[in-house]
């Protein structure tokens, strides 16, 4: 996995980030955590666990943190793939391995993780409805057809990472990434993408950090009024 970089936006996750990095670094030695102006010990604990840490002096939002992480990973000439990975412990290394196995087959440029391709995920019924509405809006306004546009787990090939330019720093960055991929041109062809089922761990901690129903509502509202 030396040709893979995990890009982890990091903001006030000192309670869990050490465990998250420790669990991932044995499989993925290249991890960059972009500390987005944290006020706790997140950066130090990520670094102690084995990650490279790049710091924003102030909080700029998850979209900006991802863009900084992409730019850092692109400095490695041996990087072939970037995986976006959350800092709160809800993503699993085994899902990343499956997504990379899919993208390495060579017939797709992007693999999106989807919570809605099997029944392993435990999001409540109302949250599912809101998220599906957000996906429907994203599919309507972009040249894509996805089942889950707002899951933070994605595997991207280097040519795609080179062309992404995230300007939406808050919630709407996920739809912006999808829109750019949908309209992107690679050597005279459109970007090829697939989805892979993933199991998101909705812990009490991750819910307290923004995985609530209101977060899903905010995503939908920001999409419509951005």
C-alpha atoms as a printed R data frame, in Angstrom:
    type eleno elety resid chain resno       x      y       z
1   ATOM     1    CA   UNK     A     1   0.000  0.000   0.000
2   ATOM     2    CA   UNK     A     2   2.987  2.329  -0.403
3   ATOM     3    CA   UNK     A     3   1.267  3.978  -3.371
4   ATOM     4    CA   UNK     A     4  -1.767  5.004  -1.270
5   ATOM     5    CA   UNK     A     5  -2.235  8.081   0.912
6   ATOM     6    CA   UNK     A     6  -5.041  8.322   3.468
7   ATOM     7    CA   UNK     A     7  -6.174 11.952   3.792
8   ATOM     8    CA   UNK     A     8  -7.825 12.586   7.160
9   ATOM     9    CA   UNK     A     9  -9.461 15.947   7.973
10  ATOM    10    CA   UNK     A    10  -8.910 16.517  11.675
11  ATOM    11    CA   UNK     A    11 -10.735 18.886  14.024
12  ATOM    12    CA   UNK     A    12 -10.908 18.394  17.791
13  ATOM    13    CA   UNK     A    13 -10.726 14.587  17.707
14  ATOM    14    CA   UNK     A    14  -8.077 14.072  20.416
15  ATOM    15    CA   UNK     A    15 -10.245 11.466  22.142
16  ATOM    16    CA   UNK     A    16 -10.097  9.008  19.241
17  ATOM    17    CA   UNK     A    17  -7.583 10.059  16.574
18  ATOM    18    CA   UNK     A    18  -4.687  8.132  18.108
19  ATOM    19    CA   UNK     A    19  -6.652  4.881  17.906
20  ATOM    20    CA   UNK     A    20  -7.894  5.688  14.390
21  ATOM    21    CA   UNK     A    21  -4.376  6.273  13.058
22  ATOM    22    CA   UNK     A    22  -2.914  3.292  14.938
23  ATOM    23    CA   UNK     A    23  -5.550  0.982  13.445
24  ATOM    24    CA   UNK     A    24  -4.899  2.231   9.905
25  ATOM    25    CA   UNK     A    25  -1.146  2.772   9.797
26  ATOM    26    CA   UNK     A    26  -0.227 -0.913   9.980
27  ATOM    27    CA   UNK     A    27  -1.941 -1.373   6.600
28  ATOM    28    CA   UNK     A    28  -1.516  2.125   5.175
29  ATOM    29    CA   UNK     A    29   1.838  3.639   6.168
30  ATOM    30    CA   UNK     A    30   1.104  6.918   4.366
31  ATOM    31    CA   UNK     A    31  -1.424  8.921   6.366
32  ATOM    32    CA   UNK     A    32  -1.708 12.709   6.379
33  ATOM    33    CA   UNK     A    33  -3.965 14.305   8.967
34  ATOM    34    CA   UNK     A    34  -4.864 17.911   8.198
35  ATOM    35    CA   UNK     A    35  -5.387 19.577  11.552
36  ATOM    36    CA   UNK     A    36  -8.003 22.209  10.816
37  ATOM    37    CA   UNK     A    37  -7.354 24.604  13.684
38  ATOM    38    CA   UNK     A    38  -8.042 22.122  16.503
39  ATOM    39    CA   UNK     A    39  -8.114 23.503  20.030
40  ATOM    40    CA   UNK     A    40  -7.179 20.191  21.660
41  ATOM    41    CA   UNK     A    41  -4.321 17.676  21.386
42  ATOM    42    CA   UNK     A    42  -5.530 16.159  18.102
43  ATOM    43    CA   UNK     A    43  -2.414 17.017  16.096
44  ATOM    44    CA   UNK     A    44   0.044 15.687  18.651
45  ATOM    45    CA   UNK     A    45  -1.834 12.433  19.145
46  ATOM    46    CA   UNK     A    46  -2.145 11.845  15.396
47  ATOM    47    CA   UNK     A    47   1.572 12.448  14.955
48  ATOM    48    CA   UNK     A    48   2.467 10.181  17.878
49  ATOM    49    CA   UNK     A    49   0.384  7.387  16.323
50  ATOM    50    CA   UNK     A    50   2.314  7.577  13.048
51  ATOM    51    CA   UNK     A    51   0.594 10.137  10.831
52  ATOM    52    CA   UNK     A    52   2.086 13.139   9.084
53  ATOM    53    CA   UNK     A    53   0.306 16.256  10.343
54  ATOM    54    CA   UNK     A    54  -0.276 19.397   8.286
55  ATOM    55    CA   UNK     A    55  -1.805 22.302  10.198
56  ATOM    56    CA   UNK     A    56  -4.277 25.037   9.328
57  ATOM    57    CA   UNK     A    57  -3.794 27.977  11.709
58  ATOM    58    CA   UNK     A    58  -7.579 28.507  11.876
59  ATOM    59    CA   UNK     A    59 -10.623 26.337  11.225
60  ATOM    60    CA   UNK     A    60 -11.379 26.468   7.489
61  ATOM    61    CA   UNK     A    61 -13.773 23.521   7.191
62  ATOM    62    CA   UNK     A    62 -13.596 19.939   5.998
63  ATOM    63    CA   UNK     A    63 -13.507 20.816   2.316
64  ATOM    64    CA   UNK     A    64 -10.444 22.998   2.793
65  ATOM    65    CA   UNK     A    65  -8.779 20.283   4.886
66  ATOM    66    CA   UNK     A    66  -9.332 17.719   2.123
67  ATOM    67    CA   UNK     A    67  -7.903 20.057  -0.499
68  ATOM    68    CA   UNK     A    68  -4.800 20.636   1.641
69  ATOM    69    CA   UNK     A    69  -4.432 16.872   2.085
70  ATOM    70    CA   UNK     A    70  -4.735 16.289  -1.663
71  ATOM    71    CA   UNK     A    71  -2.038 18.860  -2.350
72  ATOM    72    CA   UNK     A    72   0.240 17.234   0.216
73  ATOM    73    CA   UNK     A    73  -0.272 13.730  -1.200
74  ATOM    74    CA   UNK     A    74   0.418 14.960  -4.733
75  ATOM    75    CA   UNK     A    75   3.947 15.885  -3.654
76  ATOM    76    CA   UNK     A    76   4.718 12.142  -3.476
77  ATOM    77    CA   UNK     A    77   5.550 11.036  -7.046
78  ATOM    78    CA   UNK     A    78   4.836  7.401  -6.151
79  ATOM    79    CA   UNK     A    79   1.268  8.134  -5.030
80  ATOM    80    CA   UNK     A    80  -1.298  6.448  -7.260
81  ATOM    81    CA   UNK     A    81  -4.381  6.621  -5.045
82  ATOM    82    CA   UNK     A    82  -5.818  8.853  -2.334
83  ATOM    83    CA   UNK     A    83  -8.448  7.673   0.130
84  ATOM    84    CA   UNK     A    84 -10.489 10.205   2.099
85  ATOM    85    CA   UNK     A    85 -10.974  8.870   5.610
86  ATOM    86    CA   UNK     A    86 -12.779 10.335   8.634
87  ATOM    87    CA   UNK     A    87 -11.060 11.031  11.955
88  ATOM    88    CA   UNK     A    88 -13.892 10.018  14.283
89  ATOM    89    CA   UNK     A    89 -13.581  6.235  14.016
90  ATOM    90    CA   UNK     A    90 -16.600  5.533  11.845
91  ATOM    91    CA   UNK     A    91 -14.652  4.257   8.818
92  ATOM    92    CA   UNK     A    92 -13.088  0.793   8.668
93  ATOM    93    CA   UNK     A    93  -9.764 -0.257   7.180
94  ATOM    94    CA   UNK     A    94 -11.328 -3.391   5.688
95  ATOM    95    CA   UNK     A    95 -13.671 -1.227   3.592
96  ATOM    96    CA   UNK     A    96 -10.709  0.793   2.314
97  ATOM    97    CA   UNK     A    97  -8.953 -2.423   1.271
98  ATOM    98    CA   UNK     A    98 -12.046 -3.538  -0.644
99  ATOM    99    CA   UNK     A    99 -12.372 -0.155  -2.376
100 ATOM   100    CA   UNK     A   100  -8.716 -0.172  -3.382
101 ATOM   101    CA   UNK     A   101  -9.073 -3.710  -4.680
102 ATOM   102    CA   UNK     A   102 -11.865 -2.423  -6.907
103 ATOM   103    CA   UNK     A   103 -10.011  0.630  -8.214
104 ATOM   104    CA   UNK     A   104  -6.817 -1.365  -8.847
105 ATOM   105    CA   UNK     A   105  -8.697 -3.475 -11.394
106 ATOM   106    CA   UNK     A   106  -8.140 -0.502 -13.689
107 ATOM   107    CA   UNK     A   107 -11.618 -0.055 -15.140
108 ATOM   108    CA   UNK     A   108 -12.635  2.826 -12.833
109 ATOM   109    CA   UNK     A   109 -10.961  6.048 -11.658
110 ATOM   110    CA   UNK     A   110 -13.014  6.605  -8.491
111 ATOM   111    CA   UNK     A   111 -14.730  4.343  -5.975
112 ATOM   112    CA   UNK     A   112 -17.366  5.878  -3.715
113 ATOM   113    CA   UNK     A   113 -18.297  4.159  -0.471
114 ATOM   114    CA   UNK     A   114 -22.052  3.675  -0.103
115 ATOM   115    CA   UNK     A   115 -24.103  3.069   3.030
116 ATOM   116    CA   UNK     A   116 -27.123  2.027   0.988
117 ATOM   117    CA   UNK     A   117 -25.929 -0.999  -0.992
118 ATOM   118    CA   UNK     A   118 -26.501 -3.457   1.863
119 ATOM   119    CA   UNK     A   119 -28.241 -3.536   5.235
120 ATOM   120    CA   UNK     A   120 -25.260 -3.334   7.601
121 ATOM   121    CA   UNK     A   121 -25.660  0.345   8.476
122 ATOM   122    CA   UNK     A   122 -27.817  1.551  11.332
123 ATOM   123    CA   UNK     A   123 -28.861  5.069  10.331
124 ATOM   124    CA   UNK     A   124 -32.404  5.837  11.448
125 ATOM   125    CA   UNK     A   125 -35.295  5.829   8.984
126 ATOM   126    CA   UNK     A   126 -35.712  9.622   8.986
127 ATOM   127    CA   UNK     A   127 -32.005 10.207   8.464
128 ATOM   128    CA   UNK     A   128 -32.018  7.751   5.559
129 ATOM   129    CA   UNK     A   129 -34.885  9.687   3.962
130 ATOM   130    CA   UNK     A   130 -33.030 13.005   4.292
131 ATOM   131    CA   UNK     A   131 -29.773 11.546   2.975
132 ATOM   132    CA   UNK     A   132 -31.543  9.932   0.038
133 ATOM   133    CA   UNK     A   133 -33.166 13.284  -0.738
134 ATOM   134    CA   UNK     A   134 -29.707 14.867  -0.733
135 ATOM   135    CA   UNK     A   135 -28.452 12.126  -3.073
136 ATOM   136    CA   UNK     A   136 -31.426 12.655  -5.395
137 ATOM   137    CA   UNK     A   137 -30.678 16.380  -5.544
138 ATOM   138    CA   UNK     A   138 -26.982 15.713  -6.201
139 ATOM   139    CA   UNK     A   139 -27.776 13.251  -8.996
140 ATOM   140    CA   UNK     A   140 -30.230 15.748 -10.500
141 ATOM   141    CA   UNK     A   141 -27.693 18.574 -10.541
142 ATOM   142    CA   UNK     A   142 -24.551 16.624 -11.545
143 ATOM   143    CA   UNK     A   143 -23.638 14.172 -14.275
144 ATOM   144    CA   UNK     A   144 -23.586 11.232 -11.886
145 ATOM   145    CA   UNK     A   145 -25.834  8.470 -10.618
146 ATOM   146    CA   UNK     A   146 -25.000  7.423  -7.062
147 ATOM   147    CA   UNK     A   147 -26.778  5.832  -4.105
148 ATOM   148    CA   UNK     A   148 -24.755  7.782  -1.502
149 ATOM   149    CA   UNK     A   149 -23.062 11.096  -2.338
150 ATOM   150    CA   UNK     A   150 -22.266 12.250   1.200
151 ATOM   151    CA   UNK     A   151 -20.232  9.406   2.639
152 ATOM   152    CA   UNK     A   152 -16.701 10.615   3.379
153 ATOM   153    CA   UNK     A   153 -15.047  7.344   2.313
154 ATOM   154    CA   UNK     A   154 -13.742  7.616  -1.267
155 ATOM   155    CA   UNK     A   155 -10.845  6.171  -3.269
156 ATOM   156    CA   UNK     A   156  -9.516  8.451  -6.006
157 ATOM   157    CA   UNK     A   157  -6.873  7.829  -8.666
158 ATOM   158    CA   UNK     A   158  -4.017 10.290  -9.021
159 ATOM   159    CA   UNK     A   159  -5.289 11.894 -12.272
160 ATOM   160    CA   UNK     A   160  -8.594 12.664 -10.544
161 ATOM   161    CA   UNK     A   161  -6.895 14.116  -7.453
162 ATOM   162    CA   UNK     A   162  -4.764 16.325  -9.703
163 ATOM   163    CA   UNK     A   163  -7.894 17.886 -11.208
164 ATOM   164    CA   UNK     A   164 -10.069 18.350  -8.124
165 ATOM   165    CA   UNK     A   165 -10.287 21.879  -6.745
166 ATOM   166    CA   UNK     A   166 -12.570 22.072  -3.687
167 ATOM   167    CA   UNK     A   167 -13.987 25.530  -3.012
168 ATOM   168    CA   UNK     A   168 -16.933 24.558  -0.787
169 ATOM   169    CA   UNK     A   169 -15.311 24.363   2.625
170 ATOM   170    CA   UNK     A   170 -18.311 23.229   4.693
171 ATOM   171    CA   UNK     A   171 -20.986 20.559   4.217
172 ATOM   172    CA   UNK     A   172 -21.481 21.034   0.469
173 ATOM   173    CA   UNK     A   173 -17.908 20.003  -0.402
174 ATOM   174    CA   UNK     A   174 -19.037 16.372  -0.844
175 ATOM   175    CA   UNK     A   175 -21.475 17.313  -3.597
176 ATOM   176    CA   UNK     A   176 -18.879 19.603  -5.142
177 ATOM   177    CA   UNK     A   177 -16.456 16.668  -5.375
178 ATOM   178    CA   UNK     A   178 -19.153 14.559  -7.048
179 ATOM   179    CA   UNK     A   179 -20.013 17.381  -9.464
180 ATOM   180    CA   UNK     A   180 -16.389 17.896 -10.458
181 ATOM   181    CA   UNK     A   181 -15.892 14.168 -11.001
182 ATOM   182    CA   UNK     A   182 -19.071 14.015 -13.063
183 ATOM   183    CA   UNK     A   183 -17.878 16.773 -15.398
184 ATOM   184    CA   UNK     A   184 -14.172 15.856 -15.419
185 ATOM   185    CA   UNK     A   185 -12.324 14.907 -18.586
186 ATOM   186    CA   UNK     A   186  -9.426 12.442 -18.484
187 ATOM   187    CA   UNK     A   187  -7.491 12.067 -21.729
188 ATOM   188    CA   UNK     A   188 -10.588 12.666 -23.824
189 ATOM   189    CA   UNK     A   189 -12.993 10.547 -21.786
190 ATOM   190    CA   UNK     A   190 -15.269 10.983 -18.810
191 ATOM   191    CA   UNK     A   191 -14.262  9.735 -15.380
192 ATOM   192    CA   UNK     A   192 -15.294  6.144 -14.674
193 ATOM   193    CA   UNK     A   193 -16.633  5.489 -11.199
194 ATOM   194    CA   UNK     A   194 -18.189  2.724  -9.124
195 ATOM   195    CA   UNK     A   195 -19.653  2.282  -5.661
196 ATOM   196    CA   UNK     A   196 -18.629 -0.196  -2.987
197 ATOM   197    CA   UNK     A   197 -20.732 -1.112   0.067
198 ATOM   198    CA   UNK     A   198 -19.230  0.107   3.331
199 ATOM   199    CA   UNK     A   199 -20.137 -0.310   6.985
200 ATOM   200    CA   UNK     A   200 -20.190  2.976   8.896
201 ATOM   201    CA   UNK     A   201 -19.849  2.715  12.682
202 ATOM   202    CA   UNK     A   202 -22.325  5.159  14.194
203 ATOM   203    CA   UNK     A   203 -20.946  5.324  17.733
204 ATOM   204    CA   UNK     A   204 -22.192  7.688  20.429
205 ATOM   205    CA   UNK     A   205 -18.957  9.598  19.939
206 ATOM   206    CA   UNK     A   206 -19.309 10.006  16.160
207 ATOM   207    CA   UNK     A   207 -22.944 11.062  16.542
208 ATOM   208    CA   UNK     A   208 -21.902 13.736  19.026
209 ATOM   209    CA   UNK     A   209 -19.388 15.034  16.462
210 ATOM   210    CA   UNK     A   210 -21.952 15.711  13.758
211 ATOM   211    CA   UNK     A   211 -23.496 12.440  12.547
212 ATOM   212    CA   UNK     A   212 -26.960 13.365  13.797
213 ATOM   213    CA   UNK     A   213 -30.170 13.835  11.835
214 ATOM   214    CA   UNK     A   214 -29.624 17.593  11.958
215 ATOM   215    CA   UNK     A   215 -26.314 17.151  10.167
216 ATOM   216    CA   UNK     A   216 -28.119 15.397   7.328
217 ATOM   217    CA   UNK     A   217 -30.680 18.215   7.217
218 ATOM   218    CA   UNK     A   218 -27.871 20.783   7.100
219 ATOM   219    CA   UNK     A   219 -26.296 18.943   4.158
220 ATOM   220    CA   UNK     A   220 -29.570 19.071   2.222
221 ATOM   221    CA   UNK     A   221 -30.168 22.734   3.055
222 ATOM   222    CA   UNK     A   222 -26.644 23.766   2.040
223 ATOM   223    CA   UNK     A   223 -26.986 21.908  -1.259
224 ATOM   224    CA   UNK     A   224 -30.181 23.737  -2.160
225 ATOM   225    CA   UNK     A   225 -29.109 27.219  -1.072
226 ATOM   226    CA   UNK     A   226 -25.389 27.197  -1.846
